[in-house]
mmCIF file of C-alpha atoms in Angstrom:
data_model
loop_
_atom_site.group_PDB
_atom_site.id
_atom_site.type_symbol
_atom_site.label_atom_id
_atom_site.label_comp_id
_atom_site.label_asym_id
_atom_site.label_seq_id
_atom_site.Cartn_x
_atom_site.Cartn_y
_atom_site.Cartn_z
ATOM 1 C CA MET A 1 0.023 0.099 0.076
ATOM 2 C CA SER A 2 1.153 3.536 -0.406
ATOM 3 C CA TYR A 3 0.288 6.734 1.382
ATOM 4 C CA SER A 4 2.441 9.063 -0.761
ATOM 5 C CA ASP A 5 -0.883 11.542 -0.774
ATOM 6 C CA LEU A 6 -0.141 12.546 2.784
ATOM 7 C CA TYR A 7 3.361 13.167 1.794
ATOM 8 C CA SER A 8 1.932 15.116 -1.169
ATOM 9 C CA ASN A 9 -0.017 17.174 1.196
ATOM 10 C CA LEU A 10 2.631 17.757 3.737
ATOM 11 C CA SER A 11 5.300 18.531 1.382
ATOM 12 C CA TYR A 12 3.388 21.997 0.831
ATOM 13 C CA GLN A 13 3.053 22.603 4.570
ATOM 14 C CA HIS A 14 5.832 24.544 6.533
ATOM 15 C CA GLY A 15 5.882 24.103 10.243
ATOM 16 C CA ILE A 16 4.531 20.708 11.237
ATOM 17 C CA THR A 17 5.425 18.266 13.953
ATOM 18 C CA ILE A 18 5.445 14.457 13.359
ATOM 19 C CA LEU A 19 5.222 12.205 16.253
ATOM 20 C CA ALA A 20 6.877 8.867 14.791
ATOM 21 C CA PRO A 21 6.319 5.644 16.301
ATOM 22 C CA ASN A 22 9.611 3.719 16.373
ATOM 23 C CA ASN A 23 10.127 0.130 14.888
ATOM 24 C CA SER A 24 9.238 -1.072 18.303
ATOM 25 C CA ALA A 25 5.929 0.332 18.361
ATOM 26 C CA PHE A 26 5.175 -1.543 15.137
ATOM 27 C CA ALA A 27 6.350 -4.730 16.608
ATOM 28 C CA LYS A 28 3.798 -4.221 19.475
ATOM 29 C CA LEU A 29 0.858 -3.410 16.863
ATOM 30 C CA PRO A 30 -0.404 -7.134 16.774
ATOM 31 C CA TYR A 31 -1.032 -6.887 20.356
ATOM 32 C CA SER A 32 -2.919 -3.387 20.605
ATOM 33 C CA THR A 33 -6.193 -2.090 19.698
ATOM 34 C CA LEU A 34 -5.194 -0.895 16.277
ATOM 35 C CA GLY A 35 -3.515 -4.250 15.314
ATOM 36 C CA PRO A 36 -6.426 -5.869 13.361
ATOM 37 C CA GLY A 37 -6.957 -2.644 11.310
ATOM 38 C CA PHE A 38 -3.221 -2.630 10.289
ATOM 39 C CA GLU A 39 -3.466 -6.509 9.477
ATOM 40 C CA ALA A 40 -6.485 -6.243 7.242
ATOM 41 C CA ASN A 41 -4.731 -3.162 5.427
ATOM 42 C CA ASP A 42 -7.644 -1.222 5.719
ATOM 43 C CA THR A 43 -6.467 1.775 4.386
ATOM 44 C CA ASP A 44 -8.940 4.269 5.700
ATOM 45 C CA VAL A 45 -8.126 3.065 9.219
ATOM 46 C CA ILE A 46 -4.237 3.458 8.777
ATOM 47 C CA ARG A 47 -4.486 6.744 6.988
ATOM 48 C CA SER A 48 -6.593 8.048 9.905
ATOM 49 C CA VAL A 49 -4.139 6.891 12.499
ATOM 50 C CA LEU A 50 -1.269 8.309 10.412
ATOM 51 C CA LYS A 51 -2.866 11.620 10.324
ATOM 52 C CA TYR A 52 -3.286 11.502 14.100
ATOM 53 C CA HIS A 53 0.490 11.606 14.482
ATOM 54 C CA ILE A 54 0.972 14.918 12.369
ATOM 55 C CA LEU A 55 0.516 17.825 14.420
ATOM 56 C CA PRO A 56 0.014 21.337 12.607
ATOM 57 C CA GLY A 57 2.773 23.763 13.922
ATOM 58 C CA ILE A 58 6.277 23.431 15.678
ATOM 59 C CA HIS A 59 6.000 21.857 19.057
ATOM 60 C CA SER A 60 9.426 21.322 20.269
ATOM 61 C CA SER A 61 10.217 19.180 23.294
ATOM 62 C CA ASP A 62 10.715 22.311 25.410
ATOM 63 C CA SER A 63 7.203 23.615 24.675
ATOM 64 C CA PHE A 64 5.916 21.086 27.102
ATOM 65 C CA ASN A 65 5.631 21.441 30.806
ATOM 66 C CA GLY A 66 3.876 19.782 33.921
ATOM 67 C CA SER A 67 0.442 21.167 32.673
ATOM 68 C CA PHE A 68 -1.400 19.253 29.962
ATOM 69 C CA SER A 69 -1.731 20.862 26.566
ATOM 70 C CA PHE A 70 -4.093 19.582 23.980
ATOM 71 C CA ILE A 71 -2.772 19.971 20.591
ATOM 72 C CA PRO A 72 -4.852 19.657 17.391
ATOM 73 C CA THR A 73 -3.839 17.042 14.882
ATOM 74 C CA GLU A 74 -4.363 16.428 11.197
ATOM 75 C CA LEU A 75 -7.132 13.844 11.908
ATOM 76 C CA GLN A 76 -10.218 15.807 10.814
ATOM 77 C CA ASP A 77 -12.040 13.319 9.112
ATOM 78 C CA TRP A 78 -15.529 13.325 10.404
ATOM 79 C CA ASN A 79 -15.798 9.698 10.243
ATOM 80 C CA TYR A 80 -13.135 9.898 13.124
ATOM 81 C CA THR A 81 -13.749 12.911 14.884
ATOM 82 C CA ASN A 82 -16.121 15.647 15.565
ATOM 83 C CA LEU A 83 -14.198 18.427 16.875
ATOM 84 C CA ALA A 84 -14.057 21.990 15.528
ATOM 85 C CA LYS A 85 -10.291 22.003 15.162
ATOM 86 C CA GLY A 86 -9.652 18.320 14.599
ATOM 87 C CA GLN A 87 -9.111 15.632 17.162
ATOM 88 C CA VAL A 88 -6.241 16.564 19.798
ATOM 89 C CA VAL A 89 -3.593 14.799 21.380
ATOM 90 C CA GLY A 90 -2.503 15.458 25.045
ATOM 91 C CA GLY A 91 0.996 16.410 25.846
ATOM 92 C CA VAL A 92 2.741 16.741 29.437
ATOM 93 C CA GLN A 93 6.103 16.937 30.872
ATOM 94 C CA GLN A 94 6.694 14.523 33.712
ATOM 95 C CA SER A 95 9.404 14.045 36.075
ATOM 96 C CA ARG A 96 13.024 14.487 34.925
ATOM 97 C CA GLY A 97 12.032 16.094 31.553
ATOM 98 C CA VAL A 98 10.353 12.970 30.164
ATOM 99 C CA ASN A 99 7.510 13.963 27.611
ATOM 100 C CA ILE A 100 4.368 11.810 27.746
ATOM 101 C CA PHE A 101 1.544 12.107 24.869
ATOM 102 C CA THR A 102 -2.138 10.611 25.875
ATOM 103 C CA SER A 103 -4.774 9.648 23.314
ATOM 104 C CA GLY A 104 -7.714 7.544 23.082
ATOM 105 C CA LEU A 105 -8.488 4.740 25.709
ATOM 106 C CA GLY A 106 -5.766 6.116 27.856
ATOM 107 C CA GLU A 107 -2.960 5.176 25.747
ATOM 108 C CA ARG A 108 0.327 6.468 26.729
ATOM 109 C CA SER A 109 3.296 7.151 24.599
ATOM 110 C CA THR A 110 6.873 8.426 25.829
ATOM 111 C CA MET A 111 8.849 10.602 23.624
ATOM 112 C CA LEU A 112 12.121 8.925 23.312
ATOM 113 C CA GLU A 113 13.907 11.145 20.881
ATOM 114 C CA ALA A 114 13.247 14.531 20.438
ATOM 115 C CA ASP A 115 13.675 17.802 18.049
ATOM 116 C CA LEU A 116 14.725 15.808 14.859
ATOM 117 C CA PRO A 117 14.774 18.562 12.308
ATOM 118 C CA PHE A 118 13.497 17.871 8.673
ATOM 119 C CA HIS A 119 12.683 20.273 5.705
ATOM 120 C CA ASN A 120 9.550 21.466 7.081
ATOM 121 C CA GLY A 121 9.310 20.814 10.437
ATOM 122 C CA LEU A 122 10.399 18.658 13.593
ATOM 123 C CA LEU A 123 10.083 14.999 14.414
ATOM 124 C CA HIS A 124 9.651 13.290 17.725
ATOM 125 C CA VAL A 125 10.190 9.661 18.033
ATOM 126 C CA ILE A 126 7.606 7.959 20.430
ATOM 127 C CA ASP A 127 7.257 4.244 21.831
ATOM 128 C CA THR A 128 3.872 3.585 21.196
ATOM 129 C CA PHE A 129 1.316 4.332 18.450
ATOM 130 C CA LEU A 130 -1.400 7.047 19.448
ATOM 131 C CA THR A 131 -5.052 5.761 19.236
ATOM 132 C CA PRO A 132 -7.789 7.922 18.008
ATOM 133 C CA PRO A 133 -10.577 8.247 20.418
ATOM 134 C CA LEU A 134 -13.932 6.676 20.442
ATOM 135 C CA PRO A 135 -17.344 7.985 21.193
ATOM 136 C CA LEU A 136 -18.710 8.323 24.562
ATOM 137 C CA ILE A 137 -20.725 5.081 24.963
ATOM 138 C CA PRO A 138 -17.946 2.540 23.635
ATOM 139 C CA THR A 139 -15.261 4.523 25.562
ATOM 140 C CA CYS A 140 -17.209 4.072 28.975
ATOM 141 C CA PRO A 141 -16.586 0.275 29.701
ATOM 142 C CA ASN A 142 -12.709 1.104 29.396
ATOM 143 C CA TYR A 143 -12.952 3.063 32.327
ATOM 144 C CA ASN A 144 -15.417 1.209 34.423
ATOM 145 C CA LEU A 145 -18.109 3.599 33.712
ATOM 146 C CA THR A 146 -20.789 1.262 32.780
ATOM 147 C CA ALA A 147 -23.598 2.693 34.962
ATOM 148 C CA PHE A 148 -23.147 6.200 33.584
ATOM 149 C CA GLY A 149 -23.056 4.657 29.903
ATOM 150 C CA GLY A 150 -26.219 2.658 30.602
ATOM 151 C CA ALA A 151 -28.044 5.562 32.220
ATOM 152 C CA ILE A 152 -27.237 7.851 29.250
ATOM 153 C CA THR A 153 -28.440 5.204 26.934
ATOM 154 C CA ASN A 154 -31.688 4.661 29.333
ATOM 155 C CA ALA A 155 -32.363 8.419 29.179
ATOM 156 C CA SER A 156 -32.065 8.219 25.341
ATOM 157 C CA PHE A 157 -28.920 10.536 25.127
ATOM 158 C CA ASP A 158 -26.887 7.791 23.512
ATOM 159 C CA SER A 159 -26.817 9.000 20.058
ATOM 160 C CA TYR A 160 -26.473 12.742 21.070
ATOM 161 C CA THR A 161 -23.436 12.046 23.292
ATOM 162 C CA ASN A 162 -21.731 10.137 20.271
ATOM 163 C CA ILE A 163 -22.235 12.375 17.409
ATOM 164 C CA THR A 164 -22.757 15.905 18.822
ATOM 165 C CA PRO A 165 -19.632 18.038 18.376
ATOM 166 C CA ASN A 166 -17.539 19.653 21.172
ATOM 167 C CA LEU A 167 -18.905 17.989 24.127
ATOM 168 C CA THR A 168 -17.599 17.999 27.849
ATOM 169 C CA ILE A 169 -18.984 15.007 29.701
ATOM 170 C CA LEU A 170 -18.757 15.153 33.685
ATOM 171 C CA ALA A 171 -19.472 11.303 34.572
ATOM 172 C CA PRO A 172 -19.864 10.056 37.857
ATOM 173 C CA ASN A 173 -18.152 6.609 38.584
ATOM 174 C CA ASN A 174 -19.761 3.338 39.197
ATOM 175 C CA ALA A 175 -19.506 4.055 43.061
ATOM 176 C CA ALA A 176 -21.390 7.129 42.701
ATOM 177 C CA PHE A 177 -24.157 5.285 40.918
ATOM 178 C CA GLN A 178 -23.849 2.235 43.286
ATOM 179 C CA SER A 179 -24.480 4.271 46.356
ATOM 180 C CA LEU A 180 -27.824 5.611 45.044
ATOM 181 C CA GLY A 181 -28.932 2.792 42.715
ATOM 182 C CA ALA A 182 -32.388 2.272 44.165
ATOM 183 C CA THR A 183 -33.295 6.109 44.201
ATOM 184 C CA LEU A 184 -31.976 6.087 40.479
ATOM 185 C CA GLU A 185 -33.965 3.269 39.422
ATOM 186 C CA ASN A 186 -37.040 4.432 40.807
ATOM 187 C CA MET A 187 -37.032 7.700 38.757
ATOM 188 C CA SER A 188 -39.023 8.036 35.712
ATOM 189 C CA THR A 189 -37.444 8.215 32.320
ATOM 190 C CA GLY A 190 -38.092 11.856 32.151
ATOM 191 C CA GLN A 191 -36.425 12.610 35.899
ATOM 192 C CA LEU A 192 -33.556 10.361 34.853
ATOM 193 C CA ALA A 193 -33.047 12.414 31.471
ATOM 194 C CA GLU A 194 -33.187 15.620 33.206
ATOM 195 C CA LEU A 195 -30.595 14.360 35.815
ATOM 196 C CA MET A 196 -28.325 12.956 33.071
ATOM 197 C CA ASP A 197 -28.676 16.073 30.998
ATOM 198 C CA TYR A 198 -26.960 18.194 34.013
ATOM 199 C CA HIS A 199 -23.798 16.121 33.087
ATOM 200 C CA ILE A 200 -23.536 17.226 29.592
ATOM 201 C CA VAL A 201 -21.932 20.527 28.555
ATOM 202 C CA ASN A 202 -22.028 21.333 24.895
ATOM 203 C CA SER A 203 -20.828 24.470 22.984
ATOM 204 C CA SER A 204 -21.925 26.150 19.827
ATOM 205 C CA LYS A 205 -18.672 28.222 19.727
ATOM 206 C CA GLY A 206 -16.219 25.230 19.555
ATOM 207 C CA PHE A 207 -15.160 25.319 23.264
ATOM 208 C CA VAL A 208 -14.159 22.003 24.860
ATOM 209 C CA GLY A 209 -13.623 21.558 28.685
ATOM 210 C CA TYR A 210 -10.119 20.191 28.798
ATOM 211 C CA SER A 211 -8.694 20.516 32.224
ATOM 212 C CA SER A 212 -6.179 23.243 30.833
ATOM 213 C CA SER A 213 -9.279 25.268 30.297
ATOM 214 C CA LEU A 214 -10.909 25.006 33.607
ATOM 215 C CA PHE A 215 -9.943 27.688 36.179
ATOM 216 C CA ASN A 216 -11.412 28.682 39.743
ATOM 217 C CA GLY A 217 -14.707 30.120 38.965
ATOM 218 C CA THR A 218 -15.212 28.721 35.404
ATOM 219 C CA THR A 219 -18.869 28.310 34.621
ATOM 220 C CA LEU A 220 -19.872 25.702 32.175
ATOM 221 C CA GLN A 221 -23.523 25.701 30.841
ATOM 222 C CA THR A 222 -25.016 22.379 30.545
ATOM 223 C CA HIS A 223 -27.151 21.200 27.731
ATOM 224 C CA GLN A 224 -30.063 21.393 30.125
ATOM 225 C CA GLY A 225 -29.317 25.209 30.596
ATOM 226 C CA ILE A 226 -28.181 25.364 34.185
ATOM 227 C CA ASN A 227 -24.779 26.112 34.886
ATOM 228 C CA LEU A 228 -21.953 24.228 36.834
ATOM 229 C CA THR A 229 -19.203 26.062 38.654
ATOM 230 C CA ILE A 230 -15.586 24.796 38.639
ATOM 231 C CA THR A 231 -13.347 25.295 41.805
ATOM 232 C CA ALA A 232 -9.785 24.835 41.957
ATOM 233 C CA ALA A 233 -8.418 24.042 45.468
ATOM 234 C CA ASP A 234 -5.598 21.828 46.895
ATOM 235 C CA ASN A 235 -4.459 20.549 43.787
ATOM 236 C CA SER A 236 -7.891 19.408 42.927
ATOM 237 C CA LEU A 237 -10.594 20.348 40.496
ATOM 238 C CA PHE A 238 -14.176 20.367 41.692
ATOM 239 C CA VAL A 239 -17.511 20.634 39.584
ATOM 240 C CA ASN A 240 -19.809 22.038 41.887
ATOM 241 C CA SER A 241 -19.249 19.845 44.971
ATOM 242 C CA ALA A 242 -18.057 16.923 43.030
ATOM 243 C CA ARG A 243 -14.330 15.999 42.973
ATOM 244 C CA ILE A 244 -12.802 15.392 39.452
ATOM 245 C CA ILE A 245 -10.917 12.001 39.973
ATOM 246 C CA GLN A 246 -9.917 11.475 36.477
ATOM 247 C CA GLN A 247 -9.291 14.316 34.074
ATOM 248 C CA ASP A 248 -9.068 14.666 30.169
ATOM 249 C CA LEU A 249 -10.267 11.231 28.820
ATOM 250 C CA LEU A 250 -10.306 12.139 25.003
ATOM 251 C CA LEU A 251 -13.416 11.292 23.068
ATOM 252 C CA SER A 252 -13.909 11.484 19.499
ATOM 253 C CA ASN A 253 -16.285 14.561 19.915
ATOM 254 C CA GLY A 254 -14.801 16.066 23.008
ATOM 255 C CA VAL A 255 -13.585 15.278 26.494
ATOM 256 C CA MET A 256 -14.737 13.377 29.734
ATOM 257 C CA HIS A 257 -13.651 14.070 33.059
ATOM 258 C CA VAL A 258 -14.648 11.487 35.747
ATOM 259 C CA ILE A 259 -16.319 12.668 38.917
ATOM 260 C CA GLU A 260 -16.741 10.887 42.498
ATOM 261 C CA ASP A 261 -20.521 12.081 42.620
ATOM 262 C CA LEU A 262 -23.449 12.582 40.716
ATOM 263 C CA LEU A 263 -24.554 16.207 40.145
ATOM 264 C CA TYR A 264 -27.615 17.478 40.868
ATOM 265 C CA TYR A 265 -29.398 20.626 39.304
ATOM 266 C CA ILE A 266 -31.564 21.336 42.263
ATOM 267 C CA ALA A 267 -28.280 21.847 44.223
ATOM 268 C CA ASP A 268 -26.541 23.681 41.557
ATOM 269 C CA ASP A 269 -24.986 26.223 44.079
ATOM 270 C CA ALA A 270 -23.370 23.314 46.106
ATOM 271 C CA LYS A 271 -19.568 24.049 46.969
ATOM 272 C CA PRO A 272 -16.835 21.561 48.019
ATOM 273 C CA ASP A 273 -14.986 21.179 51.158
ATOM 274 C CA PRO A 274 -11.443 20.477 49.754
ATOM 275 C CA ALA A 275 -10.041 19.458 52.891
ATOM 276 C CA ALA A 276 -12.758 16.573 53.252
ATOM 277 C CA VAL A 277 -11.695 12.957 51.499
ATOM 278 C CA SER A 278 -15.190 12.533 50.382
ATOM 279 C CA GLN A 279 -17.790 15.376 49.513
ATOM 280 C CA GLY A 280 -20.481 13.174 49.754
ATOM 281 C CA PRO A 281 -23.673 12.843 47.482
ATOM 282 C CA VAL A 282 -25.951 16.158 47.134
ATOM 283 C CA LEU A 283 -28.507 13.655 45.962
ATOM 284 C CA GLU A 284 -30.231 11.812 48.903
ATOM 285 C CA GLY A 285 -31.100 8.067 48.426
ATOM 286 C CA SER A 286 -30.451 4.415 49.135
ATOM 287 C CA SER A 287 -28.645 1.588 47.231
ATOM 288 C CA LEU A 288 -30.047 -1.334 45.732
ATOM 289 C CA ALA A 289 -30.203 -4.838 47.537
ATOM 290 C CA GLY A 290 -26.669 -6.332 47.518
ATOM 291 C CA GLY A 291 -24.850 -3.144 46.341
ATOM 292 C CA LEU A 292 -25.845 -3.739 42.697
ATOM 293 C CA VAL A 293 -24.660 -0.991 40.108
ATOM 294 C CA PRO A 294 -27.798 0.268 37.975
ATOM 295 C CA PHE A 295 -28.265 0.704 34.547
ATOM 296 C CA THR A 296 -25.303 -1.363 33.343
ATOM 297 C CA GLN A 297 -27.885 -3.601 31.509
ATOM 298 C CA TYR A 298 -28.783 -0.715 29.370
ATOM 299 C CA LEU A 299 -25.272 -0.498 28.128
ATOM 300 C CA PRO A 300 -26.003 -1.025 24.380
ATOM 301 C CA THR A 301 -24.807 -3.205 21.867
ATOM 302 C CA SER A 302 -25.445 -1.205 19.063
ATOM 303 C CA VAL A 303 -25.070 2.332 19.019
ATOM 304 C CA THR A 304 -24.777 5.244 16.359
ATOM 305 C CA SER A 305 -21.124 6.769 15.775
ATOM 306 C CA SER A 306 -19.916 9.553 14.122
ATOM 307 C CA ASN A 307 -20.024 8.090 10.855
ATOM 308 C CA SER A 308 -23.838 6.949 11.599
ATOM 309 C CA ALA A 309 -22.929 3.093 11.109
ATOM 310 C CA ALA A 310 -24.883 0.562 12.842
ATOM 311 C CA MET A 311 -22.752 -1.444 15.231
ATOM 312 C CA PRO A 312 -22.606 -5.150 15.180
ATOM 313 C CA THR A 313 -24.721 -6.753 18.068
ATOM 314 C CA GLY A 314 -23.006 -8.596 20.940
ATOM 315 C CA THR A 315 -23.088 -9.049 24.742
ATOM 316 C CA ALA A 316 -22.825 -5.666 26.860
ATOM 317 C CA ALA A 317 -19.441 -6.914 28.035
ATOM 318 C CA ALA A 318 -18.363 -6.632 24.236
ATOM 319 C CA VAL A 319 -19.651 -3.154 23.465
ATOM 320 C CA GLU A 320 -16.359 -1.912 23.037
ATOM 321 C CA ALA A 321 -15.353 -4.320 20.586
ATOM 322 C CA ALA A 322 -18.526 -3.901 18.635
ATOM 323 C CA ALA A 323 -18.146 0.105 18.755
ATOM 324 C CA SER A 324 -14.629 0.126 17.556
ATOM 325 C CA THR A 325 -15.583 -2.025 14.420
ATOM 326 C CA ALA A 326 -18.521 0.105 13.490
ATOM 327 C CA PHE A 327 -16.490 3.452 14.205
ATOM 328 C CA GLY A 328 -14.133 2.240 11.610
ATOM 329 C CA VAL A 329 -10.977 2.194 13.734
ATOM 330 C CA TRP A 330 -10.494 -1.040 15.377
ATOM 331 C CA ASP A 331 -11.883 -4.525 15.389
ATOM 332 C CA VAL A 332 -10.532 -5.089 18.935
ATOM 333 C CA GLY A 333 -11.595 -8.674 19.189
ATOM 334 C CA GLU A 334 -13.541 -10.601 21.838
ATOM 335 C CA GLY A 335 -11.378 -9.525 24.972
ATOM 336 C CA LYS A 336 -10.037 -12.696 25.058
ATOM 337 C CA THR A 337 -6.716 -11.162 26.128
ATOM 338 C CA SER A 338 -6.820 -9.431 29.393
ATOM 339 C CA ALA A 339 -4.404 -6.378 30.447
ATOM 340 C CA SER A 340 -2.754 -6.712 33.581
ATOM 341 C CA ALA A 341 -2.297 -3.876 36.084
ATOM 342 C CA SER A 342 0.805 -2.537 34.333
ATOM 343 C CA GLY A 343 -0.959 -2.200 30.872
ATOM 344 C CA SER A 344 0.554 -5.231 29.036
ATOM 345 C CA ALA A 345 -1.373 -7.951 27.506
ATOM 346 C CA SER A 346 -1.609 -11.648 27.877
ATOM 347 C CA ALA A 347 -0.369 -13.927 25.213
ATOM 348 C CA SER A 348 -3.496 -15.927 24.739
ATOM 349 C CA GLY A 349 -6.178 -15.088 22.484
ATOM 350 C CA SER A 350 -6.802 -11.643 20.611
ATOM 351 C CA ALA A 351 -6.033 -8.268 22.322
ATOM 352 C CA GLY A 352 -8.887 -6.961 24.277
ATOM 353 C CA VAL A 353 -9.984 -3.276 24.637
ATOM 354 C CA GLY A 354 -7.033 -1.519 26.704
ATOM 355 C CA ALA A 355 -4.471 -4.231 26.449
ATOM 356 C CA ARG A 356 -1.446 -2.576 25.534
ATOM 357 C CA GLY A 357 1.565 -5.266 24.837
ATOM 358 C CA THR A 358 4.557 -3.726 26.582
ATOM 359 C CA GLY A 359 6.889 -6.423 25.264
ATOM 360 C CA SER A 360 8.179 -6.836 21.593
ATOM 361 C CA ALA A 361 6.497 -9.022 19.312
ATOM 362 C CA SER A 362 7.844 -11.900 17.692
ATOM 363 C CA ALA A 363 9.351 -11.476 14.380
ATOM 364 C CA SER A 364 6.657 -13.839 12.825
ATOM 365 C CA ALA A 365 3.738 -11.674 14.519
ATOM 366 C CA SER A 366 5.277 -8.669 12.807
ATOM 367 C CA LYS A 367 5.751 -10.534 9.416
ATOM 368 C CA ARG A 368 2.138 -11.703 9.499
ATOM 369 C CA MET A 369 1.096 -8.140 9.389
ATOM 370 C CA ASN A 370 0.251 -6.972 5.766
ATOM 371 C CA VAL A 371 1.203 -3.519 6.193
ATOM 372 C CA SER A 372 4.118 -2.479 3.810
ATOM 373 C CA MET A 373 7.248 -2.606 6.030
ATOM 374 C CA GLN A 374 9.728 -3.594 3.695
ATOM 375 C CA THR A 375 12.544 -1.178 3.210
ATOM 376 C CA ALA A 376 13.671 -2.062 -0.243
ATOM 377 C CA THR A 377 17.163 -0.641 -1.151
ATOM 378 C CA GLY A 378 15.716 2.081 -3.312
ATOM 379 C CA THR A 379 13.142 3.226 -0.751
ATOM 380 C CA ALA A 380 15.663 2.983 2.357
ATOM 381 C CA ARG A 381 18.036 5.186 0.335
ATOM 382 C CA LYS A 382 15.197 7.963 0.536
ATOM 383 C CA VAL A 383 14.929 7.755 4.360
ATOM 384 C CA SER A 384 17.626 9.629 6.124
ATOM 385 C CA VAL A 385 20.325 7.857 7.899
ATOM 386 C CA ARG A 386 19.416 9.393 11.196
ATOM 387 C CA LEU A 387 15.883 8.254 10.976
ATOM 388 C CA MET A 388 16.755 4.749 10.377
ATOM 389 C CA GLU A 389 19.349 5.065 13.409
ATOM 390 C CA VAL A 390 16.380 6.048 15.954
ATOM 391 C CA GLY A 391 14.456 3.366 14.625
ATOM 392 C CA VAL A 392 11.409 5.202 12.627
ATOM 393 C CA GLY A 393 12.262 3.594 9.401
ATOM 394 C CA ILE A 394 9.272 1.508 8.872
ATOM 395 C CA PHE A 395 6.945 4.542 9.914
ATOM 396 C CA CYS A 396 8.573 6.504 7.206
ATOM 397 C CA VAL A 397 8.190 3.941 4.651
ATOM 398 C CA VAL A 398 4.576 3.068 5.497
ATOM 399 C CA ILE A 399 3.476 7.003 5.637
ATOM 400 C CA ILE A 400 5.042 7.781 2.028
ATOM 401 C CA HIS A 401 6.770 4.741 0.699
ATOM 402 C CA GLY A 402 10.017 6.551 0.978
ATOM 403 C CA MET A 403 9.652 10.118 2.625
ATOM 404 C CA VAL A 404 11.729 12.092 0.101
ATOM 405 C CA GLY A 405 13.070 15.126 1.916
ATOM 406 C CA LEU A 406 13.432 13.837 5.237
#
């Protein structure tokens, strides 16, 4: 296959940054959520993934600091993103000056080599492929937000949250739903919809509430029309009185923050106590017998993604696999391979959602992939010796079949 059209477009641009997965990142592909798309030579999928690694503008390694920045990429195809400025990648500098990039499904990539110049920009070498984000509903199980995903679906907001551009989602975790399970399940569909509506922020002006845009006193207007207020205190962010416990989970059409309690529009003036370990729910109620988590049964096996494709049916536990297939990015298998706490995938079966193999793949596994990885003599000469030395020769060959000028 050839992606020379990408190079043709890039050759006319000046001032771009490429995040180039090294050859070891290609070896890990068979064990990742991206693997099946590459193995099937799905040109649309692979092209979208490659575009996600190209950033307009010069972003040198010293432009990153301890606060997350969210940088638009060349991935702007509406089949894969629904953001005003294209899909973003997160960048942050951690201890000892190590730069990390975050992408969909919580994937993390480390910058190994920085600031390699080429004729119209900079190239950084990274150790893992970036993963284009999915819509809300298929993303929820990856972060154990099955109650929220089910409640959104039961309230008939699943299609809305999957396709509406520029959303900021405040998602209560399963524990928050579990503590109020009986009360929530006794609500009418209309009452539940009104409650879920207060967790969705949409903007007609293209605003997306990444953490870098949230400051003390920031107000966000929900889809329902009632405002939320951000408090920044004691190194934490709060939405009304609910603490944000996981920030900046990228979606195909926005961003999601996980909160420890449900928001309640009747208590829109609730304020946090930053010194408290737990804020406690503002909505009073009781749990279900046995501590069951409500609404998980409504997590769909078929939803509408940003390209309006119908997803295959299956069990609720396999919703991510179904979602990724229809979304056009990944067929992530049937979850036969589990991910360990360290993020490495086990060797048996096909890779499940979120499994990120940390070891190198076998040579035979790499050869089974139908991606054009050959560095034929004529092609290799067109890739600079320096790029081959830092191990991104395969990436250059795949993206343009010989990136003339690098």
